[in-house]
Amino acid sequence: MLKYKHTLILPLPFLCNSFGWFLTEMGRQPFIVYKLLTTEQAVLPAVTGSQVLASTIGFTLLYGVLAVVAIYLGLRENRQDSAEASEEVSEWA
Amino acid sequence: MGLNELWFILIAVLFAGFFFLEGFDFGVGMLMQWLGHNDTEKNMIIHSIEPFWGANEVWLLTAGGAMFAAFPGWYATMFSGYYSALFLVLAALIIRGVAIDFRGRVDKPGWHKTWNLLLGITSLLIPFLLAVALASLLVGVPINAEKEYVGNLFDLLSPPALFYGLDLVIFFIYHGAVFLTLKLQGELLERAYITAIRTGRLALVTAVIVGVVAALTTNVFTSPVSVALTLAGALALLLSYVCMRRRHSGLAFTLNGVSIIAIIAALFTALFPRVMVSSINESFSLTIYNISSSPYTLKVMTIVALTLIPVVLLYTAWAYYVFRSRITVSPEYLQQERIGYASETSV
């Protein structure tokens, strides 16, 4: 993978975006609407802690799997494109 | 008519639009495995919805968004109360979208099989759960005096609800099959016609069964307007089936749309002026008056919506016009090595 050092740049925009969201969401606590409503006030009793935990785990797993698949596909496409590009170059030569 | 009533109607329209448009996407997703006997055919089937499925799904988001903005109390009670079910819907929506995109990207049979299976399962799960959720508004769920949902997932998935879910799934399979008879060619088209007729019969049978269930569990047969709408919906479905037998696909598709609109209208008419019925005590039900936004909010929303919705309808119609022709397979596609790479070809 390190043969294609330029691919290491690819995750950076996603990381940048994600960290921005972390900042927004964590920085806003303990409010859910800044200075007007706290997160604790906003929670409805209908949603239990176990439901939230289950959905958090669920989404983490789901996005984790999708991230792995997406990275696999991205690298694969990159390899194919590089192989095609070097084929074309050797044709001209 | 007040703004509360107007937005009640608009949300009903958005749900009806969603079911009409995304219904055939779900149907096609469910049918792909059965109707397509090889990879090329399955690709053709999915390509028939590829330009449309994303935009169609947005109608659901718009309905939810309109609910959030116009009737935040309804949004709060329903979306928090149905948390587990909606989590499943959301996960399924994500997986379905990814499946449509990823399924052609790797040329291995295991890859195709996995994503096709996921596409089929999620295309079934989402309409099932949405039908259960929507029907539950009228059937009634445990809501207490503080407008909070006090049941759990299994209160939602009661036996009558399962009938509603099944009915919508089967109707969407029929709707998808009718759509495919407009978009395919050759031998695949012949199979699509046969599938449409068979699933049409099934849809009629389940519609009658659900009619009985609805009579027993809801008040949809008490007011004359909702009775008329329900019968209109059933009649439209019957006529759609008759048209399909005579291979008038366009008319059948339109009649399906009429049927959906009539049934959703019947549901919301029977619901009016409530939005969620409480099974604990009728007076705990949410109405469009006790959970709505302020009049100012509704006014702003109305102005924005009425300006922009015509634009949305225009470009939607334009998209369907641009992609109106039937799916063909080009010779170059069949000769390609990476035959499964869906987004690269002219199919």
Tab-separated table of C-alpha atoms in Angstrom:
chain	number	residue	atom	x	y	z
A	1	MET	CA	0.000	0.000	0.000
A	2	LEU	CA	2.868	2.371	0.750
A	3	LYS	CA	3.920	1.922	-2.853
A	4	TYR	CA	1.181	4.464	-3.577
A	5	LYS	CA	2.126	7.108	-1.029
A	6	HIS	CA	-0.273	9.589	-2.587
A	7	THR	CA	-3.224	7.512	-1.395
A	8	LEU	CA	-2.439	8.463	2.196
A	9	ILE	CA	-3.769	11.926	1.446
A	10	LEU	CA	-7.199	10.563	0.520
A	11	PRO	CA	-8.616	10.066	4.048
A	12	LEU	CA	-7.619	13.574	5.134
A	13	PRO	CA	-10.734	15.457	3.926
A	14	PHE	CA	-13.001	12.901	5.595
A	15	LEU	CA	-11.028	13.132	8.827
A	16	CYS	CA	-11.122	16.901	8.648
A	17	ASN	CA	-14.891	16.868	8.174
A	18	SER	CA	-15.399	14.317	10.948
A	19	PHE	CA	-13.256	16.190	13.435
A	20	GLY	CA	-15.222	19.313	12.658
A	21	TRP	CA	-18.407	17.479	13.570
A	22	PHE	CA	-16.842	16.112	16.759
A	23	LEU	CA	-15.989	19.677	17.723
A	24	THR	CA	-19.519	20.891	17.005
A	25	GLU	CA	-21.313	18.115	18.839
A	26	MET	CA	-19.014	17.797	21.838
A	27	GLY	CA	-18.381	21.491	22.179
A	28	ARG	CA	-22.075	22.218	22.328
A	29	GLN	CA	-22.602	19.999	25.395
A	30	PRO	CA	-24.251	20.247	27.905
A	31	PHE	CA	-26.635	22.129	25.618
A	32	ILE	CA	-28.484	20.665	22.689
A	33	VAL	CA	-29.683	24.122	21.654
A	34	TYR	CA	-26.932	26.456	22.780
A	35	LYS	CA	-27.879	28.332	25.940
A	36	LEU	CA	-31.589	27.496	25.481
A	37	LEU	CA	-32.080	23.777	26.086
A	38	THR	CA	-29.844	21.224	27.714
A	39	THR	CA	-29.475	17.714	26.355
A	40	GLU	CA	-30.862	16.325	29.598
A	41	GLN	CA	-34.038	18.372	29.215
A	42	ALA	CA	-34.433	17.264	25.614
A	43	VAL	CA	-34.432	13.525	26.235
A	44	LEU	CA	-37.850	11.873	26.153
A	45	PRO	CA	-38.577	8.998	28.543
A	46	ALA	CA	-39.786	6.966	25.579
A	47	VAL	CA	-36.190	6.467	24.480
A	48	THR	CA	-34.411	4.317	27.033
A	49	GLY	CA	-30.683	4.254	27.589
A	50	SER	CA	-30.441	0.709	26.298
A	51	GLN	CA	-32.100	1.734	23.014
A	52	VAL	CA	-29.610	4.551	22.556
A	53	LEU	CA	-26.719	2.238	23.376
A	54	ALA	CA	-27.985	-0.389	20.956
A	55	SER	CA	-28.383	2.129	18.141
A	56	THR	CA	-24.955	3.656	18.823
A	57	ILE	CA	-23.325	0.234	18.646
A	58	GLY	CA	-25.419	-0.560	15.591
A	59	PHE	CA	-24.413	2.561	13.699
A	60	THR	CA	-20.753	2.186	14.702
A	61	LEU	CA	-20.719	-1.373	13.365
A	62	LEU	CA	-22.603	-0.410	10.208
A	63	TYR	CA	-20.387	2.547	9.389
A	64	GLY	CA	-17.294	0.599	10.388
A	65	VAL	CA	-18.095	-2.146	7.903
A	66	LEU	CA	-18.995	0.393	5.210
A	67	ALA	CA	-15.768	2.291	5.858
A	68	VAL	CA	-13.698	-0.879	5.428
A	69	VAL	CA	-15.586	-1.767	2.234
A	70	ALA	CA	-15.276	1.770	0.876
A	71	ILE	CA	-11.544	1.927	1.559
A	72	TYR	CA	-11.095	-1.500	-0.019
A	73	LEU	CA	-12.976	-0.363	-3.120
A	74	GLY	CA	-11.071	2.909	-3.273
A	75	LEU	CA	-7.684	1.235	-3.068
A	76	ARG	CA	-8.741	-1.382	-5.594
A	77	GLU	CA	-9.857	1.252	-8.067
A	78	ASN	CA	-6.658	3.185	-7.480
A	79	ARG	CA	-4.578	0.081	-8.234
A	80	GLN	CA	-6.578	-0.610	-11.400
A	81	ASP	CA	-6.289	2.983	-12.579
A	82	SER	CA	-2.549	3.012	-11.893
A	83	ALA	CA	-2.137	-0.283	-13.740
A	84	GLU	CA	-4.094	1.082	-16.705
A	85	ALA	CA	-2.102	4.301	-16.672
A	86	SER	CA	1.225	2.465	-16.720
A	87	GLU	CA	-0.092	0.231	-19.537
A	88	GLU	CA	-0.927	3.303	-21.611
A	89	VAL	CA	2.478	4.822	-20.946
A	90	SER	CA	4.266	1.629	-22.011
A	91	GLU	CA	2.162	1.628	-25.209
A	92	TRP	CA	3.371	5.097	-26.171
A	93	ALA	CA	6.988	4.203	-25.419
B	1	MET	CA	-58.851	26.414	6.084
B	2	GLY	CA	-56.190	27.133	8.688
B	3	LEU	CA	-52.479	26.558	8.324
B	4	ASN	CA	-52.633	23.555	10.676
B	5	GLU	CA	-55.106	21.850	8.375
B	6	LEU	CA	-53.082	22.830	5.316
B	7	TRP	CA	-49.891	21.276	6.661
B	8	PHE	CA	-51.758	18.153	7.727
B	9	ILE	CA	-52.838	17.796	4.116
B	10	LEU	CA	-49.369	18.617	2.766
B	11	ILE	CA	-47.753	15.957	4.939
B	12	ALA	CA	-50.333	13.459	3.673
B	13	VAL	CA	-49.477	14.520	0.112
B	14	LEU	CA	-45.758	14.071	0.784
B	15	PHE	CA	-46.314	10.566	2.166
B	16	ALA	CA	-48.536	9.682	-0.778
B	17	GLY	CA	-45.923	11.035	-3.180
B	18	PHE	CA	-43.228	9.050	-1.417
B	19	PHE	CA	-45.166	5.796	-1.615
B	20	PHE	CA	-46.043	6.331	-5.278
B	21	LEU	CA	-42.476	7.196	-6.303
B	22	GLU	CA	-40.320	5.085	-4.020
B	23	GLY	CA	-42.854	2.261	-4.043
B	24	PHE	CA	-41.744	1.011	-7.401
B	25	ASP	CA	-38.089	1.412	-6.367
B	26	PHE	CA	-38.702	-0.908	-3.432
B	27	GLY	CA	-40.677	-3.225	-5.681
B	28	VAL	CA	-37.908	-3.342	-8.265
B	29	GLY	CA	-35.365	-3.979	-5.513
B	30	MET	CA	-37.416	-6.918	-4.269
B	31	LEU	CA	-38.064	-8.254	-7.782
B	32	MET	CA	-34.497	-8.044	-9.045
B	33	GLN	CA	-33.447	-11.399	-7.649
B	34	TRP	CA	-36.461	-13.262	-9.056
B	35	LEU	CA	-36.863	-11.552	-12.385
B	36	GLY	CA	-33.201	-11.286	-13.361
B	37	HIS	CA	-31.715	-14.660	-14.126
B	38	ASN	CA	-28.170	-13.486	-14.750
B	39	ASP	CA	-25.976	-10.539	-13.889
B	40	THR	CA	-26.767	-8.591	-17.047
B	41	GLU	CA	-30.506	-8.871	-16.474
B	42	LYS	CA	-30.171	-7.891	-12.833
B	43	ASN	CA	-28.115	-4.881	-13.869
B	44	MET	CA	-30.767	-3.899	-16.385
B	45	ILE	CA	-33.463	-4.141	-13.742
B	46	ILE	CA	-31.570	-1.988	-11.269
B	47	HIS	CA	-30.645	0.516	-13.967
B	48	SER	CA	-34.331	1.174	-14.540
B	49	ILE	CA	-34.539	2.874	-11.139
B	50	GLU	CA	-30.987	4.167	-10.900
B	51	PRO	CA	-31.669	7.750	-12.036
B	52	PHE	CA	-34.711	8.038	-9.774
B	53	TRP	CA	-34.340	6.161	-6.525
B	54	GLY	CA	-32.326	8.798	-4.667
B	55	ALA	CA	-34.642	11.663	-5.441
B	56	ASN	CA	-37.674	9.518	-4.671
B	57	GLU	CA	-36.318	8.682	-1.243
B	58	VAL	CA	-36.039	12.378	-0.482
B	59	TRP	CA	-39.849	12.573	-0.391
B	60	LEU	CA	-39.723	10.542	2.830
B	61	LEU	CA	-37.199	12.945	4.314
B	62	THR	CA	-39.383	15.859	3.233
B	63	ALA	CA	-42.439	14.300	4.864
B	64	GLY	CA	-40.459	13.793	8.063
B	65	GLY	CA	-39.011	17.273	7.807
B	66	ALA	CA	-42.421	18.837	7.274
B	67	MET	CA	-43.645	16.883	10.288
B	68	PHE	CA	-40.739	18.191	12.325
B	69	ALA	CA	-41.276	21.794	11.356
B	70	ALA	CA	-45.058	21.998	11.324
B	71	PHE	CA	-45.960	19.542	14.091
B	72	PRO	CA	-42.870	19.142	16.285
B	73	GLY	CA	-44.857	17.405	19.005
B	74	TRP	CA	-45.926	14.717	16.525
B	75	TYR	CA	-42.340	14.303	15.355
B	76	ALA	CA	-41.136	14.071	18.951
B	77	THR	CA	-43.672	11.496	20.105
B	78	MET	CA	-43.565	9.389	16.958
B	79	PHE	CA	-39.849	9.390	16.195
B	80	SER	CA	-38.798	8.977	19.816
B	81	GLY	CA	-41.468	6.439	20.548
B	82	TYR	CA	-40.737	4.361	17.482
B	83	TYR	CA	-36.991	4.672	18.065
B	84	SER	CA	-36.042	1.022	17.550
B	85	ALA	CA	-38.198	0.611	14.453
B	86	LEU	CA	-36.910	3.840	12.942
B	87	PHE	CA	-33.330	2.817	13.692
B	88	LEU	CA	-33.967	-0.346	11.672
B	89	VAL	CA	-35.514	1.724	8.866
B	90	LEU	CA	-32.539	4.070	8.845
B	91	ALA	CA	-29.969	1.259	8.855
B	92	ALA	CA	-31.900	-0.461	6.055
B	93	LEU	CA	-32.052	2.753	4.015
B	94	ILE	CA	-28.295	3.160	4.337
B	95	ILE	CA	-27.561	-0.451	3.423
B	96	ARG	CA	-29.991	-0.318	0.487
B	97	GLY	CA	-28.398	2.802	-0.977
B	98	VAL	CA	-24.924	1.375	-0.562
B	99	ALA	CA	-26.013	-1.942	-2.063
B	100	ILE	CA	-27.297	-0.249	-5.218
B	101	ASP	CA	-24.018	1.615	-5.589
B	102	PHE	CA	-21.515	-1.076	-4.588
B	103	ARG	CA	-23.088	-4.136	-6.169
B	104	GLY	CA	-21.405	-3.712	-9.549
B	105	ARG	CA	-17.989	-2.588	-8.441
B	106	VAL	CA	-16.158	-5.894	-7.947
B	107	ASP	CA	-16.269	-8.663	-10.522
B	108	LYS	CA	-16.666	-11.602	-8.169
B	109	PRO	CA	-19.857	-13.675	-7.805
B	110	GLY	CA	-19.671	-13.600	-3.996
B	111	TRP	CA	-19.661	-9.826	-4.042
B	112	HIS	CA	-22.680	-9.636	-6.357
B	113	LYS	CA	-24.606	-12.212	-4.352
B	114	THR	CA	-24.021	-10.441	-1.031
B	115	TRP	CA	-25.092	-7.009	-2.183
B	116	ASN	CA	-28.031	-8.347	-4.189
B	117	LEU	CA	-29.258	-10.190	-1.123
B	118	LEU	CA	-28.889	-7.089	1.043
B	119	LEU	CA	-30.704	-5.019	-1.575
B	120	GLY	CA	-33.580	-7.484	-1.596
B	121	ILE	CA	-33.866	-7.732	2.181
B	122	THR	CA	-33.743	-3.994	2.804
B	123	SER	CA	-36.176	-3.279	-0.040
B	124	LEU	CA	-38.614	-5.520	1.796
B	125	LEU	CA	-37.902	-4.322	5.317
B	126	ILE	CA	-38.293	-0.590	4.761
B	127	PRO	CA	-41.824	-0.514	3.293
B	128	PHE	CA	-42.915	-3.135	5.815
B	129	LEU	CA	-41.799	-1.023	8.776
B	130	LEU	CA	-43.055	2.221	7.278
B	131	ALA	CA	-46.489	0.720	6.670
B	132	VAL	CA	-46.568	-0.499	10.259
B	133	ALA	CA	-45.548	2.941	11.515
B	134	LEU	CA	-48.077	4.820	9.396
B	135	ALA	CA	-50.936	2.446	10.122
B	136	SER	CA	-50.172	2.621	13.831
B	137	LEU	CA	-51.059	6.310	13.798
B	138	LEU	CA	-54.657	5.385	13.099
B	139	VAL	CA	-54.843	2.074	14.919
B	140	GLY	CA	-53.596	3.663	18.099
B	141	VAL	CA	-50.528	3.179	20.255
B	142	PRO	CA	-50.005	3.709	23.976
B	143	ILE	CA	-49.617	7.427	24.468
B	144	ASN	CA	-50.003	8.892	27.920
B	145	ALA	CA	-51.279	12.269	29.097
B	146	GLU	CA	-47.875	13.878	28.631
B	147	LYS	CA	-48.013	12.934	24.925
B	148	GLU	CA	-45.269	10.378	25.427
B	149	TYR	CA	-45.184	6.966	23.851
B	150	VAL	CA	-45.178	4.420	26.632
B	151	GLY	CA	-45.035	1.213	24.634
B	152	ASN	CA	-42.147	-0.672	23.097
B	153	LEU	CA	-41.252	-2.150	19.723
B	154	PHE	CA	-43.677	-5.049	20.143
B	155	ASP	CA	-46.630	-2.757	20.782
B	156	LEU	CA	-45.879	-1.432	17.339
B	157	LEU	CA	-45.546	-4.842	15.708
B	158	SER	CA	-48.926	-6.153	16.837
B	159	PRO	CA	-50.618	-8.762	14.590
B	160	PRO	CA	-52.883	-6.271	12.739
B	161	ALA	CA	-49.837	-4.120	12.003
B	162	LEU	CA	-48.141	-7.085	10.341
B	163	PHE	CA	-51.041	-7.277	7.873
B	164	TYR	CA	-50.616	-3.625	6.965
B	165	GLY	CA	-46.901	-4.138	6.469
B	166	LEU	CA	-47.411	-7.209	4.314
B	167	ASP	CA	-50.054	-5.463	2.213
B	168	LEU	CA	-47.773	-2.558	1.373
B	169	VAL	CA	-44.872	-4.874	0.548
B	170	ILE	CA	-46.995	-6.897	-1.863
B	171	PHE	CA	-48.511	-3.787	-3.384
B	172	PHE	CA	-45.022	-2.372	-3.961
B	173	ILE	CA	-43.893	-5.602	-5.609
B	174	TYR	CA	-46.843	-5.231	-8.008
B	175	HIS	CA	-46.119	-1.502	-8.462
B	176	GLY	CA	-42.471	-2.294	-9.219
B	177	ALA	CA	-43.453	-5.009	-11.678
B	178	VAL	CA	-45.752	-2.593	-13.527
B	179	PHE	CA	-42.922	-0.073	-13.671
B	180	LEU	CA	-40.591	-2.700	-15.086
B	181	THR	CA	-43.052	-3.477	-17.886
B	182	LEU	CA	-42.570	0.152	-18.915
B	183	LYS	CA	-38.787	-0.004	-18.815
B	184	LEU	CA	-37.632	-3.396	-20.094
B	185	GLN	CA	-37.407	-5.118	-23.459
B	186	GLY	CA	-37.427	-8.542	-25.017
B	187	GLU	CA	-37.646	-11.726	-23.011
B	188	LEU	CA	-37.180	-9.869	-19.736
B	189	LEU	CA	-40.229	-7.766	-20.614
B	190	GLU	CA	-42.313	-10.896	-21.161
B	191	ARG	CA	-41.313	-12.197	-17.754
B	192	ALA	CA	-42.109	-8.816	-16.261
B	193	TYR	CA	-45.635	-8.878	-17.702
B	194	ILE	CA	-46.266	-12.322	-16.244
B	195	THR	CA	-44.863	-11.249	-12.872
B	196	ALA	CA	-46.985	-8.099	-12.900
B	197	ILE	CA	-50.170	-10.051	-13.528
B	198	ARG	CA	-49.403	-12.623	-10.863
B	199	THR	CA	-48.408	-10.075	-8.225
B	200	GLY	CA	-51.413	-7.966	-9.192
B	201	ARG	CA	-53.708	-10.828	-8.251
B	202	LEU	CA	-51.834	-11.206	-4.952
B	203	ALA	CA	-52.090	-7.479	-4.305
B	204	LEU	CA	-55.861	-7.589	-4.804
B	205	VAL	CA	-56.222	-10.471	-2.362
B	206	THR	CA	-54.112	-8.796	0.329
B	207	ALA	CA	-55.968	-5.525	-0.235
B	208	VAL	CA	-59.251	-7.242	0.616
B	209	ILE	CA	-57.723	-8.882	3.694
B	210	VAL	CA	-56.315	-5.577	4.882
B	211	GLY	CA	-59.666	-3.936	4.264
B	212	VAL	CA	-61.199	-6.359	6.734
B	213	VAL	CA	-58.385	-5.792	9.244
B	214	ALA	CA	-58.817	-2.040	8.864
B	215	ALA	CA	-62.537	-2.313	9.451
B	216	LEU	CA	-61.859	-4.165	12.685
B	217	THR	CA	-58.961	-2.111	14.040
B	218	THR	CA	-59.529	1.422	12.800
B	219	ASN	CA	-62.316	3.899	12.228
B	220	VAL	CA	-61.617	4.202	8.525
B	221	PHE	CA	-65.058	2.848	7.616
B	222	THR	CA	-66.995	5.219	9.856
B	223	SER	CA	-66.908	8.474	7.955
B	224	PRO	CA	-68.402	8.572	4.455
B	225	VAL	CA	-65.430	10.414	2.985
B	226	SER	CA	-62.871	7.883	4.101
B	227	VAL	CA	-65.109	5.004	3.007
B	228	ALA	CA	-65.395	6.565	-0.444
B	229	LEU	CA	-61.637	7.074	-0.639
B	230	THR	CA	-60.883	3.517	0.466
B	231	LEU	CA	-63.294	2.102	-2.098
B	232	ALA	CA	-61.795	4.378	-4.753
B	233	GLY	CA	-58.366	3.060	-3.863
B	234	ALA	CA	-59.519	-0.532	-4.108
B	235	LEU	CA	-61.289	0.138	-7.408
B	236	ALA	CA	-58.187	1.823	-8.836
B	237	LEU	CA	-56.143	-1.228	-7.902
B	238	LEU	CA	-58.672	-3.519	-9.567
B	239	LEU	CA	-58.677	-1.402	-12.725
B	240	SER	CA	-54.885	-1.340	-12.653
B	241	TYR	CA	-54.857	-5.141	-12.630
B	242	VAL	CA	-57.349	-5.229	-15.499
B	243	CYS	CA	-55.128	-2.845	-17.470
B	244	MET	CA	-52.089	-5.006	-16.752
B	245	ARG	CA	-53.869	-8.059	-18.131
B	246	ARG	CA	-54.376	-6.111	-21.343
B	247	ARG	CA	-50.751	-4.902	-21.188
B	248	HIS	CA	-51.662	-1.228	-20.823
B	249	SER	CA	-48.704	-0.607	-18.511
B	250	GLY	CA	-48.841	3.179	-18.539
B	251	LEU	CA	-52.482	3.243	-17.499
B	252	ALA	CA	-51.884	0.559	-14.871
B	253	PHE	CA	-49.005	2.556	-13.416
B	254	THR	CA	-51.138	5.699	-13.243
B	255	LEU	CA	-53.987	3.783	-11.619
B	256	ASN	CA	-51.546	2.463	-9.036
B	257	GLY	CA	-50.714	6.057	-8.259
B	258	VAL	CA	-54.407	6.898	-7.912
B	259	SER	CA	-54.822	3.920	-5.604
B	260	ILE	CA	-51.969	4.992	-3.338
B	261	ILE	CA	-53.169	8.565	-3.169
B	262	ALA	CA	-56.707	7.421	-2.361
B	263	ILE	CA	-55.601	5.053	0.395
B	264	ILE	CA	-53.264	7.570	2.034
B	265	ALA	CA	-56.029	10.157	1.757
B	266	ALA	CA	-58.419	7.714	3.412
B	267	LEU	CA	-55.935	7.101	6.219
B	268	PHE	CA	-55.378	10.784	6.876
B	269	THR	CA	-59.063	11.631	6.541
B	270	ALA	CA	-59.942	9.006	9.121
B	271	LEU	CA	-57.131	10.356	11.291
B	272	PHE	CA	-58.164	14.026	11.067
B	273	PRO	CA	-57.910	16.131	13.209
B	274	ARG	CA	-55.754	13.779	15.228
B	275	VAL	CA	-52.261	12.833	14.132
B	276	MET	CA	-51.590	9.987	16.528
B	277	VAL	CA	-54.323	8.063	18.266
B	278	SER	CA	-53.734	6.984	21.821
B	279	SER	CA	-54.857	3.483	22.653
B	280	ILE	CA	-54.851	4.297	26.367
B	281	ASN	CA	-57.359	7.107	26.272
B	282	GLU	CA	-58.823	8.917	23.288
B	283	SER	CA	-58.309	12.298	24.939
B	284	PHE	CA	-54.547	11.687	25.075
B	285	SER	CA	-54.387	11.605	21.276
B	286	LEU	CA	-52.198	14.093	19.508
B	287	THR	CA	-54.106	16.497	17.285
B	288	ILE	CA	-52.983	19.059	14.763
B	289	TYR	CA	-53.874	21.739	17.286
B	290	ASN	CA	-52.168	20.552	20.442
B	291	ILE	CA	-48.758	19.783	18.956
B	292	SER	CA	-48.228	22.261	16.157
B	293	SER	CA	-45.697	25.024	15.667
B	294	SER	CA	-46.577	28.648	16.124
B	295	PRO	CA	-48.685	30.338	13.429
B	296	TYR	CA	-45.661	32.383	12.376
B	297	THR	CA	-43.631	29.245	11.734
B	298	LEU	CA	-46.446	27.695	9.740
B	299	LYS	CA	-46.825	30.891	7.706
B	300	VAL	CA	-43.126	31.018	6.800
B	301	MET	CA	-43.131	27.309	5.957
B	302	THR	CA	-46.169	27.730	3.708
B	303	ILE	CA	-44.602	30.571	1.742
B	304	VAL	CA	-41.339	28.670	1.250
B	305	ALA	CA	-43.076	25.418	0.375
B	306	LEU	CA	-45.491	26.905	-2.125
B	307	THR	CA	-42.634	28.698	-3.902
B	308	LEU	CA	-40.299	25.740	-4.084
B	309	ILE	CA	-42.570	22.703	-4.513
B	310	PRO	CA	-43.477	23.611	-8.119
B	311	VAL	CA	-39.740	23.782	-8.901
B	312	VAL	CA	-39.246	20.332	-7.371
B	313	LEU	CA	-42.129	18.889	-9.359
B	314	LEU	CA	-40.788	20.448	-12.564
B	315	TYR	CA	-37.297	19.012	-12.290
B	316	THR	CA	-38.649	15.641	-11.155
B	317	ALA	CA	-40.852	15.489	-14.254
B	318	TRP	CA	-37.866	16.547	-16.352
B	319	ALA	CA	-35.711	13.732	-14.921
B	320	TYR	CA	-38.377	11.148	-15.716
B	321	TYR	CA	-38.677	12.593	-19.223
B	322	VAL	CA	-34.915	12.456	-19.866
B	323	PHE	CA	-34.725	8.832	-18.721
B	324	ARG	CA	-37.936	7.752	-20.375
B	325	SER	CA	-36.626	5.126	-22.782
B	326	ARG	CA	-36.438	1.407	-22.155
B	327	ILE	CA	-33.274	-0.206	-20.857
B	328	THR	CA	-31.073	-1.656	-23.582
B	329	VAL	CA	-27.807	-3.552	-23.476
B	330	SER	CA	-25.084	-2.220	-25.744
B	331	PRO	CA	-22.756	-4.699	-27.509
B	332	GLU	CA	-19.714	-2.936	-26.011
B	333	TYR	CA	-21.061	-3.678	-22.544
B	334	LEU	CA	-21.314	-7.380	-23.227
B	335	GLN	CA	-17.745	-7.486	-24.552
B	336	GLN	CA	-16.242	-5.673	-21.616
B	337	GLU	CA	-14.034	-7.584	-19.229
B	338	ARG	CA	-15.332	-5.852	-16.147
B	339	ILE	CA	-18.887	-6.754	-17.001
B	340	GLY	CA	-20.258	-6.028	-13.564
B	341	TYR	CA	-18.979	-2.477	-13.288
B	342	ALA	CA	-22.350	-0.806	-13.399
B	343	SER	CA	-21.592	2.888	-13.266
B	344	GLU	CA	-19.149	2.853	-16.143
B	345	THR	CA	-21.384	1.515	-18.912
B	346	SER	CA	-24.041	2.947	-21.124
B	347	VAL	CA	-26.579	0.377	-20.032
